[in-house]
Amino acid sequence: MAAVAERIFSGVQPTGNLHLGNYLGAIKRFVDLQKGRECIYCVVDLHAITIWQEPEDLKRHIREVTAAFIACGIDPKANIVFNQSQVSGHAELAWVLNCVARMGWLNRMTQFKEKAGKDRENASVGLFAYPTLMAADILLYRATHVPVGEDQKQHLELTRDIAQKFNNDYARTIAANGHEDGYFPMTEPLIAGPATRVMSLRDGSKKMSKSDASDNSRINLADDADAIATKVRKAKTDPEPLPSELEGLKGRPEADNLVGIFAALSDGAKEDVLRDFGGAQFSAFKAALVELAVEKLGPIGGEMKRLMDDPASIDAILSDGADRARVIADQTIRDVKDIIGLVRG
Ligand code: AQP
């Protein structure tokens, strides 16, 4: 079976507090990419349990990410939207890829080092193997492109290394089973735009993150207009007015971050924002940013709440998506078994 010409895959973890970084770095791009392409968007719940999740919270967060996908504009009929644990192929292929990936490769992953912190001995094995599960998510659908934020670049490079090694190790049986040019594609990351790495509103050197202890560090997709306004007004800045040229943002991480957020929310570039606000004080710029953020995010939060009031409908969307994902995934698992020499009934 030949690989499809272009297939998009990406995922978001249901770990709560979906934020502006997740939206601008990932979900907004999922929406833009869906036109005319085959897109598979996954709530990666098996990734979430690599760190402790309260069972009741996890269920709610799985539905919340699904609601966010739909509220942001992803069409679950035209695309495949589902949660990872409903398609067993993810875990099956992850095991195979664990046997392809090398310890040295995983030892270099910076996200594991950041998330495990100093207490590495106490981190779950799943957290260490997280990147091979991510490779499995992508390769299970032989996806050609993956829209992600900047923080996932290293994991995408690893996915390519794993795909390459699999294709090399099994070149003979891949060809014998009728697959030309290797079995897995060399998946391309899609990391573009002015907000591929949205930073904390409290510290311009730290990524905006769900797990930051300070809620004021992030704008949550579920925040109402008042919360958005308060957080933007409290966002850390410096005493200088905004520059008129990109060059002037160098060494000013907080200013750079707010300009990037404005640009992404207005579908423009940082240059456009500086053309309009160069020389302005932060008080004026922040007021305009609040207005824009409320205009763009307010309806998303409202729609998420509406969808969350009907969990049965969300579950039906996930179930339908999983049925359609399984058709592709099962074929890959059959192919992989044939390629690596496992007997199947
Ligand atoms: N700050 C960010 N800027 C741009 N993109 C971001 N993403 C995450 N944070 C930013 C992108 O969002 C997608 C889904 O992320 P995820 O939930 O699967 O995992 P994550 O990257 O671990 O998210 P967080 O918020 O940073 O969670 P914690 O605090 O648990 O570590 C990905 O495409 C990611 O690049």
XYZ file of N, CA, C and O in Angstrom, residues 132-329:
792
model
N 8.803 7.920 22.262
C 8.546 6.799 21.340
C 7.041 6.603 21.161
O 6.583 6.203 20.089
N 6.265 6.910 22.207
C 4.801 6.865 22.041
C 4.369 7.969 21.071
O 3.505 7.747 20.211
N 5.014 9.110 21.166
C 4.675 10.208 20.234
C 5.043 9.818 18.798
O 4.276 10.086 17.856
N 6.176 9.148 18.636
C 6.558 8.678 17.295
C 5.509 7.684 16.790
O 5.117 7.712 15.611
N 5.040 6.811 17.701
C 4.022 5.828 17.309
C 2.725 6.519 16.884
O 2.094 6.123 15.896
N 2.323 7.570 17.618
C 1.092 8.302 17.269
C 1.160 8.767 15.815
O 0.197 8.646 15.057
N 2.302 9.328 15.482
C 2.479 9.941 14.154
C 2.606 8.863 13.075
O 1.953 8.912 12.032
N 3.442 7.863 13.371
C 3.766 6.871 12.328
C 2.635 5.860 12.133
O 2.524 5.249 11.070
N 1.791 5.700 13.156
C 0.642 4.803 13.027
C -0.236 5.226 11.848
O -0.870 4.402 11.197
N -0.253 6.530 11.579
C -1.056 7.062 10.468
C -0.164 7.432 9.280
O -0.630 8.034 8.324
N 1.117 7.097 9.396
C 2.111 7.447 8.362
C 1.918 8.921 7.964
O 1.877 9.268 6.775
N 1.796 9.747 9.025
C 1.523 11.173 8.796
C 2.727 11.849 8.161
O 3.875 11.565 8.517
N 2.448 12.754 7.231
C 3.536 13.436 6.525
C 3.901 14.761 7.199
O 5.022 15.225 7.079
N 2.916 15.380 7.907
C 3.157 16.686 8.517
C 2.534 16.749 9.912
O 1.425 16.240 10.106
N 3.254 17.399 10.834
C 2.757 17.515 12.204
C 2.875 18.964 12.682
O 3.983 19.464 12.905
N 1.737 19.674 12.820
C 1.800 21.029 13.369
C 2.007 20.984 14.883
O 1.212 20.358 15.602
N 3.065 21.615 15.355
C 3.385 21.619 16.797
C 4.036 22.946 17.167
O 4.487 23.690 16.297
N 4.116 23.197 18.467
C 4.890 24.332 18.958
C 6.370 23.973 18.936
O 6.750 22.799 18.803
N 7.181 25.008 19.087
C 8.652 24.888 19.049
C 9.187 23.820 20.029
O 10.151 23.114 19.733
N 8.506 23.682 21.192
C 9.005 22.764 22.231
C 9.003 21.307 21.773
O 9.660 20.476 22.400
N 8.276 20.990 20.714
C 8.186 19.590 20.276
C 9.141 19.256 19.133
O 9.142 18.129 18.628
N 9.997 20.208 18.764
C 10.877 20.022 17.611
C 11.796 18.799 17.802
O 11.953 17.979 16.897
N 12.362 18.685 18.985
C 13.308 17.583 19.218
C 12.604 16.231 19.110
O 13.165 15.264 18.589
N 11.351 16.166 19.607
C 10.613 14.903 19.509
C 10.312 14.538 18.054
O 10.279 13.368 17.690
N 10.091 15.549 17.230
C 9.838 15.294 15.797
C 11.099 14.775 15.113
O 11.042 13.891 14.253
N 12.248 15.331 15.527
C 13.523 14.846 14.958
C 13.729 13.382 15.343
O 14.172 12.559 14.533
N 13.401 13.056 16.585
C 13.525 11.662 17.027
C 12.589 10.754 16.225
O 12.961 9.632 15.856
N 11.387 11.228 15.959
C 10.430 10.440 15.167
C 11.036 10.094 13.804
O 10.929 8.951 13.326
N 11.697 11.053 13.205
C 12.334 10.805 11.900
C 13.468 9.787 12.043
O 13.632 8.910 11.185
N 14.249 9.910 13.111
C 15.354 8.956 13.331
C 14.809 7.531 13.486
O 15.367 6.573 12.962
N 13.714 7.418 14.244
C 13.116 6.097 14.467
C 12.573 5.541 13.144
O 12.791 4.366 12.807
N 11.888 6.390 12.386
C 11.326 5.951 11.094
C 12.447 5.493 10.153
O 12.342 4.452 9.494
N 13.529 6.267 10.148
C 14.664 5.959 9.270
C 15.287 4.617 9.656
O 15.580 3.777 8.797
N 15.478 4.411 10.959
C 16.103 3.154 11.412
C 15.195 1.964 11.107
O 15.664 0.911 10.680
N 13.897 2.133 11.322
C 12.947 1.062 10.999
C 13.043 0.737 9.505
O 13.140 -0.433 9.109
N 13.007 1.772 8.672
C 13.070 1.562 7.218
C 14.380 0.869 6.808
O 14.376 0.020 5.912
N 15.478 1.234 7.473
C 16.775 0.612 7.148
C 16.846 -0.829 7.664
O 17.213 -1.743 6.934
N 16.485 -1.008 8.937
C 16.603 -2.342 9.556
C 15.771 -3.374 8.795
O 16.176 -4.522 8.656
N 14.606 -2.949 8.358
C 13.678 -3.901 7.733
C 13.534 -3.667 6.222
O 12.514 -4.043 5.628
N 14.556 -3.088 5.628
C 14.465 -2.723 4.200
C 14.064 -3.917 3.333
O 13.234 -3.795 2.419
N 14.626 -5.092 3.647
C 14.383 -6.265 2.804
C 12.910 -6.683 2.870
O 12.248 -6.842 1.839
N 12.370 -6.816 4.085
C 10.973 -7.278 4.188
C 9.980 -6.161 3.822
O 8.862 -6.433 3.394
N 10.417 -4.925 3.994
C 9.546 -3.817 3.553
C 9.353 -3.925 2.037
O 8.227 -3.877 1.528
N 10.464 -4.144 1.324
C 10.372 -4.270 -0.143
C 9.597 -5.534 -0.520
O 8.721 -5.506 -1.400
N 9.880 -6.640 0.208
C 9.214 -7.907 -0.113
C 7.703 -7.816 0.091
O 6.930 -8.523 -0.551
N 7.280 -6.935 1.011
C 5.842 -6.763 1.250
C 5.223 -5.706 0.333
O 4.084 -5.281 0.549
N 6.001 -5.265 -0.646
C 5.436 -4.410 -1.689
C 5.444 -2.922 -1.401
O 4.737 -2.162 -2.063
N 6.218 -2.486 -0.394
C 6.247 -1.044 -0.098
C 7.485 -0.443 -0.738
O 8.612 -0.825 -0.402
N 7.246 0.484 -1.633
C 8.384 1.141 -2.287
C 8.846 2.313 -1.414
O 8.070 2.902 -0.699
N 10.132 2.624 -1.482
C 10.705 3.801 -0.791
C 10.500 3.776 0.722
O 10.140 4.790 1.323
N 10.692 2.622 1.343
C 10.567 2.563 2.804
C 9.110 2.472 3.215
O 8.199 2.616 2.397
N 8.879 2.186 4.514
C 7.485 2.071 4.962
C 7.010 3.363 5.624
O 5.946 3.879 5.292
N 7.803 3.879 6.580
C 7.363 5.090 7.274
C 7.888 6.330 6.555
O 9.024 6.347 6.081
N 7.087 7.403 6.499
C 7.557 8.649 5.858
C 8.515 9.404 6.778
O 8.563 9.148 7.985
N 9.280 10.312 6.216
C 10.102 11.231 7.012
C 9.215 12.440 7.328
O 9.125 13.402 6.567
N 8.516 12.353 8.439
C 7.493 13.352 8.784
C 8.113 14.735 9.001
O 9.139 14.856 9.671
N 7.435 15.736 8.452
C 7.913 17.126 8.588
C 7.165 17.825 9.719
O 5.930 17.812 9.739
N 7.877 18.494 10.618
C 7.171 19.342 11.595
C 6.690 20.613 10.903
O 7.345 21.089 9.969
N 5.554 21.123 11.316
C 5.076 22.421 10.810
C 5.132 23.401 11.979
O 4.244 23.400 12.835
N 6.224 24.130 12.058
C 6.410 25.091 13.155
C 6.594 26.454 12.499
O 7.637 26.718 11.911
N 5.557 27.270 12.544
C 5.652 28.549 11.832
C 4.754 29.581 12.492
O 3.876 29.245 13.286
N 4.994 30.837 12.150
C 4.143 31.920 12.659
C 4.826 32.665 13.797
O 5.902 32.281 14.252
N 4.156 33.730 14.272
C 4.791 34.589 15.284
C 4.670 34.071 16.718
O 5.179 34.676 17.637
N 3.988 32.916 16.931
C 3.777 32.451 18.317
C 4.027 30.948 18.436
O 3.192 30.219 18.962
N 5.170 30.491 17.967
C 5.476 29.065 18.067
C 5.953 28.712 19.474
O 6.006 27.554 19.836
N 6.333 29.737 20.242
C 6.732 29.521 21.630
C 6.217 30.702 22.451
O 6.895 31.718 22.605
N 4.988 30.566 22.936
C 4.392 31.617 23.759
C 4.984 31.507 25.161
O 5.056 30.411 25.724
N 5.412 32.638 25.691
C 6.092 32.605 26.990
C 5.134 32.969 28.129
O 4.067 33.558 27.897
N 5.545 32.630 29.348
C 4.762 32.958 30.539
C 4.547 34.470 30.624
O 5.433 35.251 30.286
N 3.354 34.871 31.094
C 3.081 36.310 31.241
C 3.832 36.892 32.438
O 3.938 38.103 32.588
N 4.330 36.012 33.296
C 5.035 36.477 34.493
C 6.545 36.460 34.339
O 7.267 37.032 35.132
N 7.032 35.702 33.332
C 8.487 35.540 33.177
C 8.771 35.203 31.702
O 8.489 34.097 31.245
N 9.310 36.188 30.996
C 9.519 36.043 29.555
C 10.558 35.000 29.163
O 10.756 34.735 27.979
N 11.209 34.385 30.170
C 12.211 33.366 29.837
C 11.632 31.952 29.990
O 12.291 30.965 29.710
N 10.383 31.865 30.474
C 9.764 30.543 30.694
C 8.586 30.351 29.750
O 7.794 31.269 29.533
N 8.456 29.112 29.213
C 7.344 28.798 28.309
C 6.000 28.898 29.054
O 5.918 28.475 30.216
N 4.963 29.439 28.403
C 3.623 29.367 28.984
C 3.258 27.892 29.076
O 3.403 27.161 28.100
N 2.824 27.471 30.266
C 2.660 26.031 30.472
C 1.473 25.731 31.383
O 1.143 26.525 32.266
N 0.852 24.576 31.126
C -0.306 24.169 31.930
C 0.075 23.947 33.381
O -0.732 24.107 34.277
N 1.308 23.476 33.580
C 1.699 23.056 34.921
C 2.331 24.179 35.735
O 2.718 23.949 36.876
N 2.399 25.399 35.188
C 2.949 26.510 35.984
C 2.024 26.753 37.176
O 0.800 26.849 37.021
N 2.631 26.862 38.375
C 1.827 27.019 39.591
C 1.010 28.321 39.557
O -0.058 28.401 40.164
N 1.485 29.335 38.861
C 0.778 30.620 38.829
C -0.227 30.671 37.680
O 0.151 30.626 36.500
N -1.505 30.808 38.028
C -2.541 30.908 36.987
C -2.375 32.213 36.195
O -2.773 32.287 35.028
N -1.756 33.217 36.821
C -1.531 34.493 36.126
C -0.443 34.395 35.060
O -0.231 35.338 34.306
N 0.252 33.260 35.010
C 1.317 33.093 34.004
C 0.732 32.772 32.628
O 1.423 32.848 31.631
N -0.531 32.347 32.618
C -1.125 31.907 31.336
C -2.547 32.444 31.187
O -3.234 32.708 32.169
N -2.966 32.562 29.920
C -4.382 32.819 29.636
C -4.976 31.473 29.264
O -4.510 30.812 28.315
N -5.937 31.028 30.054
C -6.587 29.743 29.769
C -7.683 29.950 28.730
O -8.336 31.001 28.709
N -7.903 28.917 27.909
C -8.962 29.048 26.893
C -10.328 29.199 27.548
O -11.247 29.760 26.953
N -10.456 28.715 28.767
C -11.744 28.816 29.458
C -11.892 30.114 30.254
O -12.927 30.341 30.874
N -10.884 30.985 30.247
C -10.971 32.243 31.000
C -12.053 33.168 30.435
O -12.214 33.260 29.208
N -12.747 33.875 31.348
C -13.732 34.852 30.858
C -13.041 36.195 30.600
O -11.838 36.352 30.853
N -13.819 37.154 30.104
C -13.240 38.453 29.702
C -12.520 39.135 30.867
O -11.436 39.702 30.682
N -13.097 39.049 32.065
C -12.464 39.719 33.213
C -11.119 39.103 33.530
O -10.142 39.808 33.813
N -11.075 37.767 33.500
C -9.807 37.084 33.816
C -8.745 37.427 32.766
O -7.584 37.700 33.105
N -9.149 37.450 31.499
C -8.191 37.780 30.431
C -7.652 39.195 30.660
O -6.435 39.439 30.610
N -8.567 40.129 30.936
C -8.156 41.534 31.124
C -7.188 41.653 32.296
O -6.151 42.322 32.197
N -7.510 41.010 33.412
C -6.643 41.108 34.594
C -5.258 40.544 34.291
O -4.243 41.144 34.645
N -5.228 39.388 33.637
C -3.932 38.743 33.390
C -3.069 39.564 32.428
O -1.862 39.675 32.616
N -3.701 40.131 31.397
C -2.918 40.938 30.440
C -2.411 42.197 31.142
O -1.252 42.579 31.001
N -3.283 42.827 31.941
C -2.853 44.054 32.624
C -1.715 43.782 33.583
O -0.816 44.599 33.754
N -1.732 42.590 34.217
C -0.688 42.261 35.192
C 0.572 41.703 34.527
O 1.573 41.445 35.196
N 0.513 41.436 33.215
C 1.659 40.807 32.539
C 2.913 41.648 32.723
O 2.871 42.884 32.635
N 4.018 40.960 32.984
C 5.289 41.652 33.211
C 5.728 42.359 31.920
O 5.594 41.797 30.822
N 6.221 43.579 32.056
C 6.774 44.300 30.892
C 8.036 45.022 31.350
O 8.516 44.797 32.461
N 8.554 45.898 30.503
C 9.698 46.723 30.916
C 9.283 48.180 30.790
O 8.197 48.478 30.273
N 10.114 49.126 31.246
C 9.663 50.526 31.282
C 9.681 51.250 29.936
O 9.093 52.325 29.794
N 10.331 50.668 28.908
C 10.469 51.369 27.614
C 9.173 51.293 26.795
O 8.439 50.319 26.889
N 8.931 52.276 25.932
C 7.797 52.133 24.990
C 8.112 51.057 23.955
O 9.261 50.610 23.845
N 7.117 50.655 23.196
C 7.350 49.612 22.175
C 8.223 50.159 21.046
O 8.074 51.328 20.661
N 9.111 49.347 20.518
C 9.940 49.812 19.400
C 9.146 49.802 18.087
O 8.060 49.229 18.025
N 9.723 50.401 17.058
C 9.045 50.413 15.749
C 9.580 49.321 14.830
O 8.969 49.039 13.798
N 10.747 48.758 15.218
C 11.373 47.735 14.371
C 11.581 46.460 15.178
O 11.759 46.519 16.394
N 11.603 45.322 14.471
C 11.840 44.024 15.128
C 13.107 44.022 15.966
O 13.153 43.461 17.060
N 14.142 44.642 15.418
C 15.456 44.720 16.070
C 15.322 45.209 17.516
O 16.022 44.752 18.417
N 14.375 46.143 17.725
C 14.194 46.757 19.036
C 13.591 45.812 20.074
O 13.523 46.137 21.260
N 13.141 44.622 19.649
C 12.588 43.657 20.617
C 13.689 42.772 21.209
O 13.448 42.028 22.166
N 14.871 42.844 20.631
C 15.987 42.015 21.126
C 16.286 42.369 22.577
O 16.343 43.544 22.933
N 16.454 41.346 23.426
C 16.769 41.583 24.830
C 15.558 42.055 25.633
O 15.700 42.456 26.785
N 14.367 42.016 25.014
C 13.136 42.430 25.726
C 12.107 41.289 25.602
O 11.123 41.401 24.857
N 12.357 40.169 26.313
C 11.533 38.971 26.104
C 10.046 39.168 26.374
O 9.203 38.614 25.661
N 9.719 39.978 27.383
C 8.287 40.159 27.703
C 7.582 40.958 26.603
O 6.472 40.627 26.195
N 8.265 42.003 26.120
C 7.684 42.814 25.037
C 7.543 41.947 23.784
O 6.494 41.955 23.111
N 8.580 41.191 23.482
C 8.583 40.312 22.311
C 7.396 39.337 22.387
O 6.671 39.114 21.407
N 7.174 38.788 23.584
C 6.103 37.814 23.771
C 4.726 38.439 23.519
O 3.911 37.886 22.763
N 4.488 39.603 24.103
C 3.167 40.236 23.932
C 2.932 40.655 22.477
O 1.824 40.524 21.955
N 3.985 41.111 21.821
C 3.858 41.486 20.405
C 3.557 40.239 19.566
O 2.692 40.256 18.670
N 4.235 39.125 19.887
C 3.992 37.856 19.166
C 2.557 37.381 19.354
O 1.904 36.931 18.412
N 2.060 37.499 20.585
C 0.674 37.085 20.872
C -0.306 37.951 20.065
O -1.233 37.443 19.435
N -0.057 39.256 20.074
C -0.939 40.173 19.326
C -0.933 39.813 17.841
O -1.986 39.715 17.191
N 0.278 39.584 17.321
C 0.412 39.275 15.887
C -0.351 37.994 15.551
O -1.112 37.942 14.572
N -0.166 36.966 16.368
C -0.806 35.676 16.069
C -2.326 35.785 16.172
O -3.050 35.241 15.336
N -2.796 36.500 17.206
C -4.255 36.627 17.368
C -4.880 37.432 16.230
O -6.036 37.224 15.870
N -4.094 38.360 15.652
C -4.652 39.194 14.573
C -4.269 38.663 13.193
O -4.457 39.362 12.187
N -3.712 37.430 13.154
C -3.303 36.804 11.894
C -2.342 37.687 11.100
O -2.396 37.733 9.860
N -1.477 38.368 11.809
C -0.487 39.216 11.139
C 0.923 38.802 11.541
O 1.145 37.702 12.052
N 1.859 39.724 11.317
C 3.253 39.481 11.679
C 3.654 40.497 12.749
O 2.977 41.519 12.924
N 4.745 40.207 13.452
C 5.199 41.140 14.496
C 5.479 42.517 13.889
O 5.220 43.543 14.523
N 5.981 42.538 12.661
C 6.285 43.818 11.995
C 5.019 44.675 11.893
O 5.067 45.891 12.088
N 3.882 44.026 11.577
C 2.616 44.770 11.445
C 2.252 45.418 12.780
O 1.783 46.562 12.830
N 2.443 44.654 13.865
C 2.073 45.164 15.191
C 2.967 46.352 15.542
O 2.485 47.385 16.032
N 4.256 46.222 15.241
C 5.180 47.314 15.589
C 4.915 48.548 14.723
O 5.111 49.680 15.176
N 4.457 48.329 13.516
C 4.114 49.472 12.653
C 2.969 50.269 13.305
O 2.979 51.486 13.319
N 2.001 49.539 13.882
C 0.848 50.219 14.492
C 1.139 50.754 15.896
O 0.532 51.748 16.306
N 2.011 50.047 16.656
C 2.164 50.423 18.076
C 3.566 50.928 18.429
O 3.838 51.193 19.597
N 4.446 51.031 17.444
C 5.798 51.537 17.722
C 5.705 52.888 18.427
O 4.958 53.768 17.980
N 6.414 53.028 19.558
C 6.394 54.290 20.319
C 5.311 54.338 21.384
O 5.318 55.210 22.250
N 4.364 53.368 21.335
C 3.265 53.382 22.322
C 3.745 52.862 23.674
O 4.679 52.058 23.758
N 3.089 53.342 24.738
C 3.353 52.809 26.086
C 2.624 51.474 26.232
O 1.629 51.222 25.542
N 3.111 50.665 27.179
C 2.465 49.354 27.366
C 1.011 49.471 27.797
O 0.194 48.619 27.461
N 0.695 50.546 28.540
C -0.705 50.667 29.006
C -1.656 50.697 27.794
O -2.677 50.004 27.780
N -1.294 51.449 26.773
C -2.159 51.551 25.585
C -2.143 50.238 24.798
O -3.196 49.748 24.343
N -0.944 49.655 24.670
C -0.837 48.405 23.914
C -1.619 47.281 24.611
O -2.336 46.511 23.971
N -1.488 47.235 25.938
C -2.190 46.175 26.681
C -3.710 46.327 26.545
O -4.429 45.323 26.445
N -4.182 47.566 26.533
C -5.635 47.772 26.384
C -6.104 47.208 25.031
O -7.145 46.539 24.949
N -5.298 47.443 23.989
C -5.665 46.919 22.659
C -5.561 45.390 22.641
O -6.386 44.704 22.014
N -4.577 44.870 23.354
C -4.401 43.413 23.400
C -5.569 42.744 24.132
O -6.067 41.693 23.711
N -6.014 43.371 25.219
C -7.174 42.834 25.953
C -8.376 42.767 25.013
O -9.060 41.735 24.912
N -8.604 43.848 24.304
C -9.765 43.911 23.402
C -9.688 42.778 22.359
O -10.660 42.063 22.115
N -8.500 42.632 21.773
C -8.317 41.605 20.745
C -8.472 40.191 21.335
O -9.155 39.334 20.758
N -7.838 39.966 22.494
C -7.874 38.627 23.096
C -9.301 38.251 23.486
O -9.740 37.115 23.263
N -10.030 39.211 24.044
C -11.419 38.923 24.440
C -12.263 38.640 23.194
O -13.079 37.706 23.171
N -12.029 39.420 22.143
C -12.801 39.222 20.891
C -12.543 37.827 20.307
O -13.465 37.142 19.867
N -11.269 37.373 20.354
C -10.925 36.081 19.726
C -11.188 34.894 20.641
O -11.598 33.831 20.184
N -10.884 35.059 21.948
C -10.964 33.905 22.850
C -12.315 33.776 23.541
O -12.709 32.657 23.901
N -13.015 34.928 23.724
C -14.309 34.886 24.428
C -15.266 33.858 23.840
O -15.779 32.985 24.560
N -15.499 33.888 22.519
C -16.436 32.920 21.940
C -15.962 31.469 22.100
O -16.790 30.568 22.239
N -14.658 31.262 22.114
C -14.142 29.886 22.265
C -14.488 29.356 23.653
O -15.016 28.250 23.810
N -14.206 30.188 24.670
C -14.509 29.779 26.051
C -15.995 29.503 26.221
O -16.393 28.507 26.841
N -16.836 30.372 25.642
C -18.289 30.205 25.752
C -18.748 28.910 25.092
O -19.550 28.155 25.662
N -18.221 28.654 23.912
C -18.616 27.444 23.183
C -18.118 26.181 23.909
O -18.817 25.165 23.948
N -16.917 26.278 24.493
C -16.408 25.119 25.256
C -17.361 24.780 26.400
O -17.683 23.620 26.634
N -17.797 25.820 27.095
C -18.717 25.592 28.227
C -20.009 24.941 27.735
O -20.523 24.005 28.342
N -20.523 25.434 26.620
C -21.777 24.886 26.079
C -21.595 23.403 25.739
O -22.408 22.558 26.093
N -20.485 23.086 25.079
C -20.245 21.691 24.685
C -20.047 20.787 25.910
O -20.499 19.645 25.938
N -19.383 21.326 26.934
C -19.108 20.527 28.135
C -20.386 20.184 28.909
O -20.395 19.261 29.718
N -21.449 20.941 28.642
C -22.729 20.634 29.296
C -23.374 19.382 28.719
O -24.386 18.906 29.228
N -22.842 18.877 27.618
C -23.426 17.695 26.976
C -22.319 16.654 26.720
O -21.912 16.422 25.580
N -21.827 16.036 27.797
C -20.687 15.111 27.654
C -20.986 13.927 26.730
O -20.081 13.432 26.045
N -22.273 13.511 26.661
C -22.609 12.368 25.809
C -22.311 12.678 24.340
O -21.849 11.815 23.579
N -22.561 13.932 23.927
C -22.284 14.305 22.529
C -20.777 14.300 22.264
O -20.323 13.905 21.188
N -20.001 14.742 23.248
C -18.538 14.740 23.075
C -18.054 13.293 22.955
O -17.239 12.955 22.080
N -18.585 12.423 23.826
C -18.172 11.016 23.783
C -18.521 10.374 22.437
O -17.767 9.547 21.916
N -19.661 10.785 21.876
C -20.071 10.228 20.576
C -19.104 10.663 19.476
O -18.759 9.878 18.587
N -18.648 11.905 19.548
C -17.666 12.401 18.558
C -16.373 11.585 18.680
O -15.783 11.147 17.683
N -15.927 11.353 19.917
C -14.673 10.614 20.130
C -14.797 9.167 19.653
O -13.862 8.607 19.066
N -15.953 8.594 19.889
C -16.173 7.199 19.508
C -16.185 7.059 17.979
O -15.557 6.156 17.405
N -16.870 7.990 17.320
C -16.920 7.978 15.851
C -15.513 8.202 15.271
O -15.095 7.515 14.334
N -14.774 9.147 15.858
C -13.413 9.416 15.382
C -12.523 8.199 15.569
O -11.731 7.839 14.684
N -12.668 7.537 16.728
C -11.836 6.353 17.012
C -12.127 5.240 16.007
O -11.200 4.555 15.534
N -13.400 5.067 15.656
C -13.755 4.034 14.661
C -13.031 4.307 13.341
O -12.521 3.392 12.702
N -12.996 5.580 12.951
C -12.365 5.915 11.664
C -10.846 5.854 11.761
O -10.171 5.443 10.814
N -10.308 6.247 12.917
C -8.841 6.169 13.103
C -8.383 4.709 13.063
O -7.340 4.378 12.491
N -9.187 3.837 13.673
C -8.826 2.421 13.771
C -8.657 1.764 12.393
O -7.833 0.871 12.228
N -9.418 2.214 11.425
C -9.324 1.631 10.078
C -7.900 1.824 9.541
O -7.273 0.900 9.001
N -7.361 3.031 9.735
C -5.997 3.317 9.259
C -4.978 2.606 10.158
O -4.031 1.967 9.682
N -5.195 2.724 11.463
C -4.225 2.180 12.434
C -4.093 0.665 12.303
O -2.979 0.126 12.321
